[in-house]
Each structure stands twice: as structure tokens, then as C-alpha cells.
XYZ file of C-alpha atoms in Angstrom:
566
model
C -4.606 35.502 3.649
C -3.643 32.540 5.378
C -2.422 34.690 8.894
C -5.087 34.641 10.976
C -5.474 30.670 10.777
C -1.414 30.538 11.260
C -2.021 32.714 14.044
C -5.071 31.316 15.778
C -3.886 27.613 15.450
C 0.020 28.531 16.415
C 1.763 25.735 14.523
C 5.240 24.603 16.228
C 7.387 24.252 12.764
C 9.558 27.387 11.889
C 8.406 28.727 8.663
C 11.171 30.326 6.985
C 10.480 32.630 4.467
C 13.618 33.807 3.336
C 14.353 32.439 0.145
C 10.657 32.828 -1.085
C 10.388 35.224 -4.114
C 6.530 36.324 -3.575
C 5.723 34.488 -6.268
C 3.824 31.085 -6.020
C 5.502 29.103 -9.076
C 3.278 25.930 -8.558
C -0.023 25.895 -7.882
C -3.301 23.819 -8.656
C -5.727 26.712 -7.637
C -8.162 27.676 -5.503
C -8.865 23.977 -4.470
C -5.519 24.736 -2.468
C -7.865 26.478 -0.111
C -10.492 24.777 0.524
C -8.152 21.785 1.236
C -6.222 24.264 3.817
C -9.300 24.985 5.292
C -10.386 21.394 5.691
C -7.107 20.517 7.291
C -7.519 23.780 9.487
C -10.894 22.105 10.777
C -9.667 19.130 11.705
C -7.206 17.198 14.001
C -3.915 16.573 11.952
C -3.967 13.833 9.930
C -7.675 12.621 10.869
C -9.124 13.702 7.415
C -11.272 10.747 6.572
C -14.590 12.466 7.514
C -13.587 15.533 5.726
C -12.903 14.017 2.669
C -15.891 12.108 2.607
C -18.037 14.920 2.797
C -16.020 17.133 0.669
C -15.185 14.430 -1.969
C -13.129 15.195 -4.647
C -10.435 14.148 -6.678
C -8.286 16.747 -4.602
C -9.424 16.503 -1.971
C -8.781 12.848 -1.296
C -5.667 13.152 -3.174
C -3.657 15.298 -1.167
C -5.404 14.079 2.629
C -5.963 10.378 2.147
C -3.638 8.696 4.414
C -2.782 6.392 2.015
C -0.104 8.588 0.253
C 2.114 8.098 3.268
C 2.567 4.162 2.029
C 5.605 5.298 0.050
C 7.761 5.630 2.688
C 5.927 4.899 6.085
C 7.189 1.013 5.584
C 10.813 2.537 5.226
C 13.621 1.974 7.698
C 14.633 5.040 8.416
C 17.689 5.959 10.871
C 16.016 7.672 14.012
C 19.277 9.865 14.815
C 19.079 11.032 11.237
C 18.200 14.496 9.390
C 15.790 14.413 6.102
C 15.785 17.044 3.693
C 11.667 17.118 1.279
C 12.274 18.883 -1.708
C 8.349 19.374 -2.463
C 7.045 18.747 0.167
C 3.601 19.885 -1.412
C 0.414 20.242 0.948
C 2.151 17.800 3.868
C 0.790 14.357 3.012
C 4.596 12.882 3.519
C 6.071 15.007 5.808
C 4.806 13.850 8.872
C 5.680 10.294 8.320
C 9.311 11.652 8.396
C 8.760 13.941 11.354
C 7.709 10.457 12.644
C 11.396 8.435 11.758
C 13.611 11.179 11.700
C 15.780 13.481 14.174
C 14.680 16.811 12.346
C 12.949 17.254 9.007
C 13.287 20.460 6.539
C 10.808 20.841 3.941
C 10.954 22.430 0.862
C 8.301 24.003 -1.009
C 8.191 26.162 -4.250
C 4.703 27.987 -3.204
C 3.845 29.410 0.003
C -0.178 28.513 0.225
C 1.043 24.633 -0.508
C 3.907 25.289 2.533
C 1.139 26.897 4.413
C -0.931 23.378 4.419
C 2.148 21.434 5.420
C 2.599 24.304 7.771
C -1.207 23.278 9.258
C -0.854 20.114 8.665
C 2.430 19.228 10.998
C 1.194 22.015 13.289
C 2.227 19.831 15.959
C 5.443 18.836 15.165
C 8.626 20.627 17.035
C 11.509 18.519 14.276
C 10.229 20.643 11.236
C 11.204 23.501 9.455
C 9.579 24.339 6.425
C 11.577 26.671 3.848
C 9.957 28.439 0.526
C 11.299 28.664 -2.088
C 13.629 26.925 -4.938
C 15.853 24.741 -3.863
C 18.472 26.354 -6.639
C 18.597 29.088 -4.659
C 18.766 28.111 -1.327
C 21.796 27.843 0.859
C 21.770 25.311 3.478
C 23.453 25.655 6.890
C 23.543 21.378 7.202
C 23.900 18.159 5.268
C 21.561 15.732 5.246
C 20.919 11.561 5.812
C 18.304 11.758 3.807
C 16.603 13.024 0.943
C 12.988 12.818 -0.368
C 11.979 13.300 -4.212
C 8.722 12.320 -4.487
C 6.750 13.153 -7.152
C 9.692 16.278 -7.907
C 12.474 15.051 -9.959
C 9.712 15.000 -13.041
C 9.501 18.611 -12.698
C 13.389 19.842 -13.467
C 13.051 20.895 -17.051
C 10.836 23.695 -15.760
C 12.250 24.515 -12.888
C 16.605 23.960 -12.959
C 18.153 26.453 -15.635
C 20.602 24.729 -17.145
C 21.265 22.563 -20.499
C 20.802 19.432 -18.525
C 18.065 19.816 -16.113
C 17.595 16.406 -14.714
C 21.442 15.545 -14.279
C 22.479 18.791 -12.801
C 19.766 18.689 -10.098
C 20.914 15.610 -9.132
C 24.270 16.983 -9.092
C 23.168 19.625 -6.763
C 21.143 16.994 -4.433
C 24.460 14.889 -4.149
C 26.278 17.592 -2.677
C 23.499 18.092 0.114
C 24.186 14.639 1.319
C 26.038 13.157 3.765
C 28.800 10.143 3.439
C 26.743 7.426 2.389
C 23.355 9.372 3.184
C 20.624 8.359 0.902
C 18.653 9.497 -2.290
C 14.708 8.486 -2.620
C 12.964 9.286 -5.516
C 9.201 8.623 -6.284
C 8.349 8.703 -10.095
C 5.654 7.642 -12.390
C 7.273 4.870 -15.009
C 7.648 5.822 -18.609
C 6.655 2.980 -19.735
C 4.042 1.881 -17.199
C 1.640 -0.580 -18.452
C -1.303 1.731 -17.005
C -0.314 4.047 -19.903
C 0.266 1.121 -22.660
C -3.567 0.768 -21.618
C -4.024 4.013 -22.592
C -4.175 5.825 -19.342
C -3.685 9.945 -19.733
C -0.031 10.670 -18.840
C -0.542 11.605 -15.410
C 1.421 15.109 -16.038
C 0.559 16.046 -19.583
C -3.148 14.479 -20.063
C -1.955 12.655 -23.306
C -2.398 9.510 -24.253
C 0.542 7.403 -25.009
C 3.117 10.664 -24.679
C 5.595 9.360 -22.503
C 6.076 6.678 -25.313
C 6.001 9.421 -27.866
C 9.186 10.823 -26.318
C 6.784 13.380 -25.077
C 6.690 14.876 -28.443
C 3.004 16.176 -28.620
C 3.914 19.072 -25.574
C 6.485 20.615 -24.631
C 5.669 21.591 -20.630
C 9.124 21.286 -19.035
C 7.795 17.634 -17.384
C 8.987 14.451 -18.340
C 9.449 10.997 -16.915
C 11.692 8.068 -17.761
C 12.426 4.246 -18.443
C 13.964 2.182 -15.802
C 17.286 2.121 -17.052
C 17.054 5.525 -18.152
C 16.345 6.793 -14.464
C 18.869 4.278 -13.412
C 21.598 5.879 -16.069
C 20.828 9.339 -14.807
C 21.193 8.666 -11.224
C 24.696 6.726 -11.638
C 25.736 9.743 -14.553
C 25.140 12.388 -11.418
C 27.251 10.101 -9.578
C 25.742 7.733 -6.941
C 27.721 4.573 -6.926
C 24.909 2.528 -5.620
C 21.132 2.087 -6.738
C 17.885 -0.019 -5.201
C 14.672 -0.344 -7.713
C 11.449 -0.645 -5.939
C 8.109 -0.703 -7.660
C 5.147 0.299 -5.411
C 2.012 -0.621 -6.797
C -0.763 0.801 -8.049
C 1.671 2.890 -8.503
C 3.856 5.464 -6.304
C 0.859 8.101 -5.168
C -1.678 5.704 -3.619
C 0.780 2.746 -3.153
C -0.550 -0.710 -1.026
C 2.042 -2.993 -1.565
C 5.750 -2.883 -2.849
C 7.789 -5.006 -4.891
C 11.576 -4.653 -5.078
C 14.037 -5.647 -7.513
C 15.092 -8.775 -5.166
C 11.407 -9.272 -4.423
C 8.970 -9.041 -7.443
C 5.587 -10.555 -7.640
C 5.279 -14.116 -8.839
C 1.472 -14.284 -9.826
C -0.860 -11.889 -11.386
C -2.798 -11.747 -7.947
C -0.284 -8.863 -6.050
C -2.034 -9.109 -3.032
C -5.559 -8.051 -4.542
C -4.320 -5.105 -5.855
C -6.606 -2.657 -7.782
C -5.390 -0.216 -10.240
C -7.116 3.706 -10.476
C -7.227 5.796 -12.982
C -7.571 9.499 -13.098
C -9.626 11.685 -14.125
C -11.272 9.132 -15.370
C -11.072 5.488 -17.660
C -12.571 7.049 -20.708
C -9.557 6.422 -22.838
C -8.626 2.864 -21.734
C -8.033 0.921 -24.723
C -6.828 -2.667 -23.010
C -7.362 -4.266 -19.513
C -4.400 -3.516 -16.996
C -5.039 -6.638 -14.699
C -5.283 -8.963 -17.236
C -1.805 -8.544 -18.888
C 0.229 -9.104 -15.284
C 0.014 -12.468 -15.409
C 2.044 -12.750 -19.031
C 3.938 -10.010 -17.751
C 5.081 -11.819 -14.377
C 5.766 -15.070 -16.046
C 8.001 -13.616 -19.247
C 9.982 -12.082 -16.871
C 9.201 -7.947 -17.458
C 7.347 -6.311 -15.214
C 10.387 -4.421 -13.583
C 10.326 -2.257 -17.516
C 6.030 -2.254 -17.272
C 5.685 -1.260 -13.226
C 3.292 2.088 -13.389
C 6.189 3.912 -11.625
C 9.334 3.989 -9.268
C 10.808 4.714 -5.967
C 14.548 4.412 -6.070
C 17.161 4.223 -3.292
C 20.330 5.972 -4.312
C 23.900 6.133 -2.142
C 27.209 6.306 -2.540
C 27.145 3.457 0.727
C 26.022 -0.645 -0.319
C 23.668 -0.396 2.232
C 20.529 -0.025 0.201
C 17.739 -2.273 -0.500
C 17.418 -3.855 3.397
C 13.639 -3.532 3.079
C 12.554 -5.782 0.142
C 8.853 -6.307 -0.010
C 6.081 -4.326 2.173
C 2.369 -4.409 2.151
C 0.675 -1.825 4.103
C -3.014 -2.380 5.779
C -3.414 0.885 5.266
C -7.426 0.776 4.721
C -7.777 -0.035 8.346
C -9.054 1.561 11.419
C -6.082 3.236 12.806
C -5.761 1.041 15.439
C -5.203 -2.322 13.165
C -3.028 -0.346 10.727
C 0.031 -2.250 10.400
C 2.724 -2.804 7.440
C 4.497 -6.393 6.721
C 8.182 -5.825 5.320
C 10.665 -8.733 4.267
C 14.207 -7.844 5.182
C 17.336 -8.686 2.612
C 18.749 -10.788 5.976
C 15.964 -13.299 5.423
C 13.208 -12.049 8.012
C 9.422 -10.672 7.875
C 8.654 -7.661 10.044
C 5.511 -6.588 11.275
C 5.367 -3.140 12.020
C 3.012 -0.615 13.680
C 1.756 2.537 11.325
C -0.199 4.504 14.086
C 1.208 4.802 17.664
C -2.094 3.131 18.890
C -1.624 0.175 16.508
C 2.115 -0.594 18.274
C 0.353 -1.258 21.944
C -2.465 -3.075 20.772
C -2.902 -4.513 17.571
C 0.809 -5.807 17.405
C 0.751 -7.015 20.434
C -2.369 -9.329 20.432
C -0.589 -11.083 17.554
C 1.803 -12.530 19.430
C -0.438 -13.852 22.045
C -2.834 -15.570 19.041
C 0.039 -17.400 17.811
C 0.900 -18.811 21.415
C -2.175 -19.730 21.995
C -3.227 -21.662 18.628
C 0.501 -23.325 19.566
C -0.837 -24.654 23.075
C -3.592 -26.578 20.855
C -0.997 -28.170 19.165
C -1.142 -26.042 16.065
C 2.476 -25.973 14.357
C 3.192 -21.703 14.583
C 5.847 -20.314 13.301
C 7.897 -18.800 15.408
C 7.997 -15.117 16.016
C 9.217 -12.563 18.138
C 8.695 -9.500 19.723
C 11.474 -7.023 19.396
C 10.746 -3.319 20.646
C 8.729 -2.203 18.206
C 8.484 -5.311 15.876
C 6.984 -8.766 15.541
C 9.700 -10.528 13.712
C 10.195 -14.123 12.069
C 12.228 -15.539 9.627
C 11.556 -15.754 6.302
C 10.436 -19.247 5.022
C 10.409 -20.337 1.393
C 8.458 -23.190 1.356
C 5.185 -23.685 -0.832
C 1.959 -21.981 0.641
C -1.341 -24.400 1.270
C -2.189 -21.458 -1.740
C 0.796 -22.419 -3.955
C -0.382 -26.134 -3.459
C -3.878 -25.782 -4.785
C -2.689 -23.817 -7.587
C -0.612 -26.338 -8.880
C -3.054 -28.598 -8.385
C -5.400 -26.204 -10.487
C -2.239 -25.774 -13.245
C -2.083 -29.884 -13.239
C -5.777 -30.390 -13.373
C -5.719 -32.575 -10.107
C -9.489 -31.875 -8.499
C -7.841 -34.364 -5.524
C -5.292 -32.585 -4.707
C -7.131 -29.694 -4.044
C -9.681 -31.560 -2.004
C -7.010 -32.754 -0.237
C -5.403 -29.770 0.755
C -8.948 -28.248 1.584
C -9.274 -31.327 4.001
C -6.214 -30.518 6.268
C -7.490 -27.095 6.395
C -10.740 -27.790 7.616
C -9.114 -30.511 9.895
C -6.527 -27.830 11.342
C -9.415 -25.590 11.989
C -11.145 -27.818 14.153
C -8.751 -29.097 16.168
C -7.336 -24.999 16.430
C -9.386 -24.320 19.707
C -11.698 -25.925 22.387
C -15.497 -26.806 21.114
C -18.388 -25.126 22.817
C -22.494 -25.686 23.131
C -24.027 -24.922 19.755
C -26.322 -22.718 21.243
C -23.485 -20.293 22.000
C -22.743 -19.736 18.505
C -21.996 -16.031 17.890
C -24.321 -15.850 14.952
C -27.566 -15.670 17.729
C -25.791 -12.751 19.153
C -24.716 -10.572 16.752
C -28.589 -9.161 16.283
C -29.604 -11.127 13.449
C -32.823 -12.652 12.719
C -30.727 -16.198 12.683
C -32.650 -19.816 13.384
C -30.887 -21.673 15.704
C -29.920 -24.477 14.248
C -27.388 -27.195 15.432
C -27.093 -29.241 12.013
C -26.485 -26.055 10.052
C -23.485 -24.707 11.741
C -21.617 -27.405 12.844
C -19.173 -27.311 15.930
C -18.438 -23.927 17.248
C -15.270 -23.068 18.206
C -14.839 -20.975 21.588
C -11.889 -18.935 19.271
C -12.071 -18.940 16.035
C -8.698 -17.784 14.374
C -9.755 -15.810 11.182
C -7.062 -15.989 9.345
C -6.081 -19.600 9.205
C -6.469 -19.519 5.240
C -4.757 -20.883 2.368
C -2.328 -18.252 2.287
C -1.048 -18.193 5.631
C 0.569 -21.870 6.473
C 3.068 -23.439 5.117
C 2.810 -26.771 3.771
C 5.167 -29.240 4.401
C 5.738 -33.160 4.753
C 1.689 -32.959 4.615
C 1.490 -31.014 7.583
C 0.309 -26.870 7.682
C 2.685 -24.803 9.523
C 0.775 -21.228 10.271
C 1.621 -17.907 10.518
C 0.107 -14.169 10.619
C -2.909 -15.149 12.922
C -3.963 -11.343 13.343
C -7.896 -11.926 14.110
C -9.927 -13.955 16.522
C -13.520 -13.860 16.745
C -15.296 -15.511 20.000
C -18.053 -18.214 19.684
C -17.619 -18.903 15.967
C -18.429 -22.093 13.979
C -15.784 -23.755 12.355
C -17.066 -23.548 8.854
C -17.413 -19.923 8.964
C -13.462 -20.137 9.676
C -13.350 -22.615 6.651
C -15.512 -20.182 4.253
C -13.261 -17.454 4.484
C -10.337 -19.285 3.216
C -12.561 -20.703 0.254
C -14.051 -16.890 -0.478
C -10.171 -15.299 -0.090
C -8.898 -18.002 -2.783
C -11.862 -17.272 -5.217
C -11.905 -13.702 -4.787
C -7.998 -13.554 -5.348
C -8.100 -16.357 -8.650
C -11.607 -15.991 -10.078
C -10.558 -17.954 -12.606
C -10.263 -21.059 -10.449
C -14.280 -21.066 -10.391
C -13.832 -22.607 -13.967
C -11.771 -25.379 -12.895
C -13.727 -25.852 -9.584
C -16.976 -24.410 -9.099
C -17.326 -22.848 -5.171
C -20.602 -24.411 -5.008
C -18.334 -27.777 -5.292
C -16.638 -26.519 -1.778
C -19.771 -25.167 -0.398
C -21.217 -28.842 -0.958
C -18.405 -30.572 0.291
C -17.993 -29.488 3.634
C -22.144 -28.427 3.910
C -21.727 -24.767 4.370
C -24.528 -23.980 1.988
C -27.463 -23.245 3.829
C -25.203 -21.438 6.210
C -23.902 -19.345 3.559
C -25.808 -16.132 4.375
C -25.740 -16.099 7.756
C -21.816 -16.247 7.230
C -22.034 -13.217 5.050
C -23.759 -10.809 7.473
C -21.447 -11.952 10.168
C -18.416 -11.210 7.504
C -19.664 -8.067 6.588
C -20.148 -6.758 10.817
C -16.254 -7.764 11.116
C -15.690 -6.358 8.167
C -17.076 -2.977 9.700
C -15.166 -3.257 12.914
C -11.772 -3.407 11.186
C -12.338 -0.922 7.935
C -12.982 2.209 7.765
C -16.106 2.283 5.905
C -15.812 5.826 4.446
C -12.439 5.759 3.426
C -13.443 2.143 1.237
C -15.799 4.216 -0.444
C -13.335 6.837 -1.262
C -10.590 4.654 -2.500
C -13.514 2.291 -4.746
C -14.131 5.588 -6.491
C -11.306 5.542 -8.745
C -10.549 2.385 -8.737
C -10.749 -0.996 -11.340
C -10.933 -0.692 -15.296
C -13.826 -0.379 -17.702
C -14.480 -2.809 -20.512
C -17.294 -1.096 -21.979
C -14.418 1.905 -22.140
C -11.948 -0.328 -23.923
C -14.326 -2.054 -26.455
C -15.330 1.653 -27.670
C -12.231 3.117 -28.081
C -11.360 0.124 -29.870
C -14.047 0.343 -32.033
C -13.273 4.130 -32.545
C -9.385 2.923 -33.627
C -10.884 0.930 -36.296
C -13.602 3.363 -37.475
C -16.627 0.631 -36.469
């Protein structure tokens, strides 16, 4: 049915139906169809419009860019081959068609392969085979390997008395020397289901800590050290834990074994929870922070993607956050290396000749004011620094919040507001970028303060280094022309409280606002936040992700209730 698309839009991947049994064995229905027709429609991998006005679970499942998080931060070889066993409707694939030499993808049912097909229409490095891998014979070894979201499925779909070890078994062989393993897989054990979050393969509550005793559907998933013990039992010598959060679907930042989290904040993340949070029974942010400090969240993470070899050269890549919510020209991902560096990398083509770039320059220039910049360079592809571990202005006022010292935190707030000001040259008030911008705005030169002819966006809390009472800065990504300085300074005061809203009960943000007079301006500040907001986001695809995202109390106190027959 799918011919006269294939046909009329003359995709460049070889579609190899030779091992395919005319039988789709995995399927989710109909959706499939409408998604291949939405893809059809539109330029590859440009799907934000389409899913906003064909929203749906599905829909933004399987064509939200940010499923390619899992492994568009990874350092893949460029000379290398990759083998996708499931490769599903695409979403992956063309972020290794994107690293790799040549890519073969793997796919159980043809109308999935067909979207892939569609979807990486323009890509000359792909073949896409269907059928199961058991049965097919491969001309070629491989560097690399892709499981994601797969390895669950064995007990329905390997024969044998030992499902999960034998596939592995099988995958081994398809490797290279020292080529590498990735699998993507939902945690046992994930706190999101301890919360009482369906199991996102059976719909049960609580079954993958039921040993997965109330079905029996061929699907299971496993423990850390369980996954771990299987992998090493197949016989890779060598493993690499990392533990993408929310988990490994819709992943924005990830943790590694030699890089976990160290507060409860995890760089704003928000959990989501699907189909819905009807049968939440506890609150999933709440219990990092005991989690974190007692020294467990590697056994709670909501799921996995492990790095398997036979070589020791696995776990380079140790942390990466992903701006993935971005226009796709500011889309970027920041990766800390094992060899003590921080990498900033370009996720679009577009974002590598622009975006990147202008980084450098904004740390040069707040340099020639005499800001201390760390140092960074520009390497091909790459912004690159080293890796500093020296207490954040952040960490700083958080002690100071842990040891009940108000001063300190004024203190700190002080050199901030200080660095700020002397961060760029001072311009007439009446050039202030707020009577520009369209807004009904009274000019007034009392109100805003000086106005900065640059004002560096990102000199908050989080981004310098403090040492011998001195701020050292780093990732200086945005400028904004014509801005007063206390608009610079409210940013970092609105990042920490929206990060630690519990630091509002120690001290107030009216108690900042006061201090440094940016109430009446307050407003104003917000509608100029909210325009650069718009130039950076993409507005539809924040209301896409915010659908499924964050807990429900109301949800919790219910079920609770429900528990205890109230």
C-alpha cells in the first residue's frame, strides 16, 4: 500500500526485502499510517508542525526530535559501520547515518521499515533489511551496534531456552575486534515505577518488581546488575553504565557511572508519564534528593543505556546535556570527556557555523573587559575546555543556604551584580532595549539602572567559578544588545529559584528583588524574558513536551486513600 509514496518520493536507502516473511510481527496499528503519511508530507526530520497539529501520544512519540538524545551526544567513529536492530519508524537512524560510514537497519515489520525508509529518504549510507535478525545472514561485521528499546523484546522473539543471553551471543559474533554494544532499556527498578508508574511494556503497576508475575507477554526488563551479569555471561569483557534521564526514550541529560548527579536539581529535569499519572502513588522529584545523597540512584535511574566491548575503551563520554528544545539553529549538546575536558558540540549542521561559533567570540570579548573566562577552544567541530572542579557561585550559595548564613549569600549575590556591571561598556538610558522591543514601557532612568551596550545572559550563578573571592566564567552562549544590568542580574536570581524552590523559605526573592531595586522593573523584565524566550524555543514543540510532563498530587493522595480504603 505504501508503493506509490516509495515510488513518487524515490528514497536513496536500499530496501532489502529478502529475509522478510510477509508477515508484520510488530506492529502498533493503524496509527503506523497516519504517522507515515505525516512524515511523507514533510521535509525529513522537520516534524514539529506536524505533530502539533496532529498531536498525539504517537505521534510525538515516534517524530519528536528529542528521541535522537540517546545517542546524538555519542562519539561515534566516522570511518565506522553501525548495525540498528529495530530500527522502528526511523527516529534514531538518521543520527547514525549522521556519525557513521554506512548504517544497516533492521526491522521486524515492513510498514515500520517503510517510515524509516521515508524518513532517511535522503540518505545514500543506509540500507534497511526486514526481517528477524535470527534469520538473517550478514555479508559484514560491524563497529557498532544499536539496541535501543529491543533487547526487552527477546523472550518473544529468540527461540531458545535462554532468550536474552543467546541473543547477545548472536550480537557478539556480528561485531568487530573491540567494536561496541549499546543498549537502551527501561530500569527494573526505576523509581518512576516505585511511584507507581504503569510498566511501560505490560501496563501494570509495580510488575517489573513482581518478577513480572501478573503476565506472561514474552517482555521483560532488568536490574542493573542483572543487565550487567547478562552482558558479561554473553561474554563482553568490558561494560559502561549510563543513565539518561527522564529516562532513555525522551532523554535531556545523561549521567554516567563516573559522572552521577550530586543534587536533586539534574539540570531542571522533568519526569513524564504515559498514558497518563492516574496511578501515581508517591512524588518522583521529591525522593532524588535522599536518593542522590544515600548514594543509590545508579539501582533507582528510570532506565539504561549501556556500552559493551570486548576493548577498555568505553565510557570516554561521561556526562551530556542536550539543548534539544531549541530552534535548530541553537541546538547544541555539552559532553564531559573521561580525559578531564567539556565539549560543546553542534546537533544540527546549521548550529556548527553559527551558534558554536558566536560562543567563542562572547567569551573573548567579556575577557577584553577584564572578565576572568575560562579558556576554551575551537577544535574543528568543537568548543573545548578543560574540566574544572572548583565550587560554582551556585554551590556557594547553597552552602550558605545548608549553613543558614543569609551573608554569605548576599555576598556572593554582590560579586555577581558587580561582575555584571563592569562585563561591558555603559550606554544612555534612553537606549535601553526595553523602549524598543514594542512594549507599552515608561521610560524611566531610576527604574532600570545602567544599561549595558551587551548584556551577557548567561552570567548566572551556575556558570563561574568561584575562587579566592573572585568569579571565573564560562558558557556565555547569549548576548542581548541595549540591556540593563539588572535584567542580567534577575535572571540569575529567577534560574536559582526556579531550580531550588525551596530556597524561597530560607530567603524570600522579594528579599533579592529589594536589595538590588529590581522590583518595579520586574514586569517589564518578564515580557522582555518571555520575547527571548521565543526567539530561542520552539514554542510548539514546549507545548508538546509540557503535555506529559511533571507529577500529580491530587493523583497520589487518591490512590493513597484508595490503598487504605478512606
Amino acid at each position: 500500500m505504501y508503493e506509490e509514496l516509495i515510488k513518487t518520493l524515490n528514497p536513496k536507502p536500499k530496501f532489502n526485502l529478502t529475509w522478510y516473511q510477509n508477515e508484520d510481527l510488530y506492529s502498533e496499528g493503524d496509527v503506523e499510517d497516519q504517522i507515515i503519511q505525516l512524515i511523507a508530507e514533510n521535509e525529513p526530520e522537520h516534524y514539529t508542525d506536524a505533530i502539533y497539529d496532529n498531536f498525539s501520544w504517537s505521534s510525538y512519540y515516534h517524530l519528536t526530535h528529542l528521541r535522537k538524545n540517546i545517542l546524538n551526544w555519542y562519539d561515534f567513529e566516522k570511518d565506522s559501520d553501525a548495525l540498528e536492530i529495530g530500527c522502528g519508524l526511523g527516529a534514531i537512524t538518521s543520527v547514525l547515518c549522521d556519525k557513521c560510514r554506512t548504517v544497516t537497519a533492521v526491522e521486524l515489520s515492513k510498514r515500520r521499515a517503510t517510515a524509516a525508509l521515508l524518513r532517511c529518504r535522503e540518505r545514500d549510507n543506509l540500507e534497511i533489511i526486514v526481517g528477524n535478525l535470527n534469520d538473517i545472514q550478514f555479508e559484514k561485521k560491524f563497529d557498532y551496534i544499536t539496541l535501543i528499546g529491543v533487547f526487552e523484546y527477546q523472550g518473544s522473539y529468540t527461540d531458545s531456552q535462554n532468550p536474552y543471553l543467546d541473543f547477545l551471543k548472536k550480537i557478539k559474533k556480528l561485531l568487530k575486534p573491540n567494536g561496541k554494544l549499546l543498549i537502551a532499556i527501561e530500569n527494573q527498578y526505576g523509581l518512576k515505577y516505585w511511584c507507581g508508574a504503569l510498566e511501560d511494556h505490560t501496563g501494570i503497576p509495580f510488575e517489573g518488581m513482581n518478577q513480572y508475575r501478573f503476565t506472561q507477554r514474552g517482555v521483560r526488563t532488568f536490574s542493573k546488575a542483572g543487565l550487567e551479569k547478562l552482558v558479561k555471561d554473553s561474554g563482553f569483557r568490558n561494560t559502561y553504565f549510563y543513565y539518561p534521564m527522564p529516562d532513555y526514550k525522551l532523554p535531556t541529560v545523561v549521567y554516567s557511572e563516573k559522572c552521577l548527579p550530586t543534587n536533586a536539581n539534574m539540570q531542571n529535569l522533568q519526569p513524564y508519564y504515559i498514558p497518563d499519572r492516574s496511578t501515581l502513588v508517591a512524588d518522583e522529584m521529591g525522593m532524588y534528593k535522599d536518593l542522590i545523597e544515600n548514594g543509590v540512584f545508579e539501582f533507582f535511574a528510570n532506565s539504561f543505556l549501556v556500552e559493551c566491548s570486548d576493548s577498555e575503551d568505553v565510557g570516554k563520554i561521561t556526562f551530556a546535556s542536550t539543548g534539544s528544545e531549541r530552534q535548530e539553529k541553537y541546538r547544541i549538546a555539552t559532553r564531559f570527556t573521561k580525559d578531564g575536558k567539556v565539549e560543546k558540540i553542534g546537533l544540527t549542521g546549521l548550529c556548527e557555523k553559527t551558534h558554536l561559533w558566536q560562543i567563542t567570540e562572547n567569551e573573548k570579548i567579556l575577557a577584553q573587559y577584564g572578565r576572568k573566562v575560562l579558556k576554551s577552544t575551537w577544535c574543528g567541530e568543537k568548543i573545548v575546555t578543560d574540566f574544572e572542579k572548583k565550587p560554582l557561585l551556585e554551590d556557594v550559595v547553597l552552602e550558605a543556604w545548608h549553613n543558614d548564613n543569609i551573608n554569605q549569600v548576599f555576598t556572593i549575590f554582590d560579586l555577581l551584580y558587580e561582575e555584571i556591571l563592569n562585563s561591558s561598556e555603559h550606554i544612555n538610558w534612553q537606549e535601553n532595549i526595553l523602549y524598543t522591543i514594542g512594549a507599552d514601557i515608561e521610560k524611566d532612568e531610576n527604574t532600570y539602572g545602567v544599561i549595558l551596550r551587551v548584556g551577557y545572559l548567561d552570567m548566572i550563578l551556575r556558570n563561574a567559578f568561584y575562587e579566592d573571592g573572585k568569579a571565573c566564567w564560562f558558557d556565555q552562549e547569549w548576548v542581548l544588545e541595549a540591556v540593563p544590568a539588572k535584567f542580567v542580574l534577575c535572571r540569575a536570581i529567577a534560574q536559582l529559584y526556579y531550580a531550588y524552590s525551596d530556597f524561597e523559605e530560607f530567603c524570600p526573592m522579594q528579599v533579592l528583588l529589594d536589595r538590588y531595586e529590581i522590583d518595579k522593573a520586574y514586569e517589564p523584565f518578564r515580557v522582555l524574558e518571555r520575547m527571548f524566550t521565543e526567539l530561542i524555543f520552539e514554542e510548539k514543540q514546549l507545548i508538546e513536551s509540557a503535555a506529559f510532563r511533571g507529577g500529580d498530587g491530587n493523583a497520589c493522595i487518591v490512590n493513597i486513600k484508595k490503598i487504605l480504603n478512606l
